[in-house]
Structures are given as structure tokens and as C-alpha cells.
Amino acid sequence: MVKLEKKPIRGILPENFKQYQLGLCLPFYKSRSGERVHRVRSGQALFTDGVYTHTSLSLWCGATGSIGNEGSRGYLSAEAPDNAVFCATCEGRAIGAGMDGTRYINGRFCLFSPRI
Ligand SMILES: [Zn+2]
């Protein structure tokens, strides 16, 4: 599990719609139709009329993903799948921001300063 960033909730939500920030999450996300493994940056569990609908994920590269809904085409994992092709933007930003506790890529110190 990795600790996620808090993403500000923007806009006015319908009264029957609630979303809750995820504090922790498995680190890797892969869309079933995509070829790359991404890193999760933040996430929100979404409810309509008190019923869980799905979890929306924001990825370090700026893409989004979802899990838990019937039409979901993605999944989370603790380890990257064998023969994974990593999203280079996610890897660079997540490691550079210290998500793995180290900021080294190929023995070189890397730093990414997120702008929110
Ligand atoms: Zn990515």
C-alpha cells in the first residue's frame, strides 16, 4: 500500500452524490485494454444514494482510471505484473516525488515537485 495525495473536490456535487478520498491504495494500476502499468496518485470512492458505484483513480501521468464498477476495465496490484510495460511519466514522477521512499532512478537522484 502507498499513501495517496489528497485531491481537492471541485464543483458542487448533487445532494445524493458523495465521494470520499482514499488514504491508502495499492500502487499499480493497469487498464485491461491498455498496455502500460501506471502509478496511482489519488483516488475517490463514489456513492450515489448511499450505494457504492465505483472508485475513480488519478494517475501520476495525468490519466484516470476506475475500478469496482460493472464496466470497469482496470485493476490494482501490489506488484507490477510480469513483463509489465511501465508508463515512464508515472514512474519518473512517482519516484521523483518520493512515493517509493527513494528518489533514485538508475542510481541517479531525481526530484519531481508536483503542482496542484
Ligand atoms: Zn501513467
CSV table of C-alpha atoms and ligand atoms in Angstrom, one decimal:
chain,number,residue,atom,x,y,z
A,1,MET,CA,0.0,0.0,0.0
A,2,VAL,CA,1.1,3.5,-0.7
A,3,LYS,CA,-0.1,6.7,0.9
A,4,LEU,CA,-2.1,8.8,-1.6
A,5,GLU,CA,-2.3,12.6,-2.2
A,6,LYS,CA,-5.5,14.4,-1.2
A,7,LYS,CA,-7.2,15.8,-4.3
A,8,PRO,CA,-9.4,18.8,-3.7
A,9,ILE,CA,-13.0,18.2,-4.5
A,10,ARG,CA,-14.1,20.8,-7.1
A,11,GLY,CA,-17.6,21.9,-8.1
A,12,ILE,CA,-20.9,21.4,-6.5
A,13,LEU,CA,-22.0,17.8,-6.1
A,14,PRO,CA,-25.6,16.7,-6.4
A,15,GLU,CA,-27.2,16.1,-3.0
A,16,ASN,CA,-27.4,12.3,-3.5
A,17,PHE,CA,-23.8,12.1,-4.6
A,18,LYS,CA,-20.9,11.6,-2.2
A,19,GLN,CA,-17.2,11.0,-2.7
A,20,TYR,CA,-14.6,10.1,-0.2
A,21,GLN,CA,-10.8,10.4,-0.6
A,22,LEU,CA,-8.7,7.2,-0.4
A,23,GLY,CA,-5.9,7.5,2.0
A,24,LEU,CA,-4.1,4.3,1.0
A,25,CYS,CA,-4.1,2.2,-2.1
A,26,LEU,CA,-2.2,-0.5,-4.0
A,27,PRO,CA,0.4,1.3,-6.0
A,28,PHE,CA,0.0,-0.1,-9.6
A,29,TYR,CA,-3.0,0.3,-11.9
A,30,LYS,CA,-3.5,-1.3,-15.3
A,31,SER,CA,-6.4,-0.8,-17.7
A,32,ARG,CA,-7.5,-4.1,-19.1
A,33,SER,CA,-7.3,-2.7,-22.6
A,34,GLY,CA,-4.1,-0.6,-22.1
A,35,GLU,CA,-0.6,-1.9,-22.4
A,36,ARG,CA,1.1,0.2,-19.6
A,37,VAL,CA,1.2,-0.1,-15.9
A,38,HIS,CA,0.6,3.2,-14.2
A,39,ARG,CA,1.1,4.6,-10.6
A,40,VAL,CA,-1.9,5.7,-8.6
A,41,ARG,CA,-1.6,9.3,-7.3
A,42,SER,CA,-5.0,9.8,-5.7
A,43,GLY,CA,-8.4,8.2,-5.6
A,44,GLN,CA,-12.0,8.7,-4.6
A,45,ALA,CA,-14.7,6.2,-3.7
A,46,LEU,CA,-18.1,7.4,-5.2
A,47,PHE,CA,-21.6,6.7,-3.8
A,48,THR,CA,-25.0,7.6,-5.3
A,49,ASP,CA,-28.0,7.4,-2.9
A,50,GLY,CA,-25.8,5.8,-0.3
A,51,VAL,CA,-24.8,2.9,-2.7
A,52,TYR,CA,-21.2,2.5,-3.8
A,53,THR,CA,-20.8,2.9,-7.5
A,54,HIS,CA,-17.1,2.8,-8.2
A,55,THR,CA,-13.6,4.2,-7.3
A,56,SER,CA,-12.1,6.8,-9.5
A,57,LEU,CA,-8.3,7.0,-9.7
A,58,SER,CA,-5.9,9.8,-10.7
A,59,LEU,CA,-2.6,8.6,-12.1
A,60,TRP,CA,0.8,10.3,-11.9
A,61,CYS,CA,0.9,10.8,-15.7
A,62,GLY,CA,-2.4,12.7,-15.6
A,63,ALA,CA,-4.6,9.9,-16.9
A,64,THR,CA,-7.5,8.5,-15.0
A,65,GLY,CA,-8.8,5.0,-14.2
A,66,SER,CA,-11.6,3.3,-12.4
A,67,ILE,CA,-12.3,0.1,-10.6
A,68,GLY,CA,-15.3,-1.5,-8.9
A,69,ASN,CA,-18.0,-0.7,-11.4
A,70,GLU,CA,-19.5,-3.2,-13.7
A,71,GLY,CA,-17.9,-1.7,-16.8
A,72,SER,CA,-14.5,-1.2,-15.2
A,73,ARG,CA,-11.7,-2.2,-17.3
A,74,GLY,CA,-8.9,-1.8,-14.8
A,75,TYR,CA,-7.4,-3.4,-11.8
A,76,LEU,CA,-4.9,-2.6,-9.0
A,77,SER,CA,-2.0,-4.7,-7.9
A,78,ALA,CA,0.7,-4.6,-5.2
A,79,GLU,CA,3.4,-5.7,-7.6
A,80,ALA,CA,3.7,-5.0,-11.3
A,81,PRO,CA,2.6,-7.9,-13.5
A,82,ASP,CA,5.3,-10.0,-15.1
A,83,ASN,CA,6.6,-8.5,-18.4
A,84,ALA,CA,4.9,-5.2,-17.5
A,85,VAL,CA,5.5,-2.1,-19.6
A,86,PHE,CA,5.6,0.8,-17.3
A,87,CYS,CA,4.3,4.3,-18.0
A,88,ALA,CA,7.5,6.3,-18.0
A,89,THR,CA,5.8,9.5,-16.9
A,90,CYS,CA,4.2,7.8,-13.9
A,91,GLU,CA,7.5,6.1,-12.9
A,92,GLY,CA,9.5,9.3,-13.1
A,93,ARG,CA,7.0,11.4,-11.3
A,94,ALA,CA,6.1,8.9,-8.6
A,95,ILE,CA,9.7,8.0,-7.8
A,96,GLY,CA,10.8,11.7,-8.1
A,97,ALA,CA,8.1,12.7,-5.6
A,98,GLY,CA,9.4,10.1,-3.1
A,99,MET,CA,6.4,7.6,-3.3
A,100,ASP,CA,8.8,4.7,-3.0
A,101,GLY,CA,10.8,6.2,-0.2
A,102,THR,CA,13.8,6.7,-2.6
A,103,ARG,CA,14.3,9.2,-5.3
A,104,TYR,CA,16.8,7.3,-7.4
A,105,ILE,CA,16.4,6.0,-10.9
A,106,ASN,CA,19.3,4.1,-12.4
A,107,GLY,CA,21.5,5.3,-9.5
A,108,ARG,CA,20.7,9.0,-10.2
A,109,PHE,CA,18.9,11.3,-7.7
A,110,CYS,CA,15.6,12.5,-9.3
A,111,LEU,CA,13.2,15.1,-7.9
A,112,PHE,CA,9.7,15.9,-9.0
A,113,SER,CA,7.8,18.7,-7.4
A,114,PRO,CA,4.1,18.3,-8.0
A,115,ARG,CA,2.0,21.4,-8.8
A,116,ILE,CA,-1.6,21.2,-7.6
B,1,ZN,ZN,0.9,6.8,-16.3
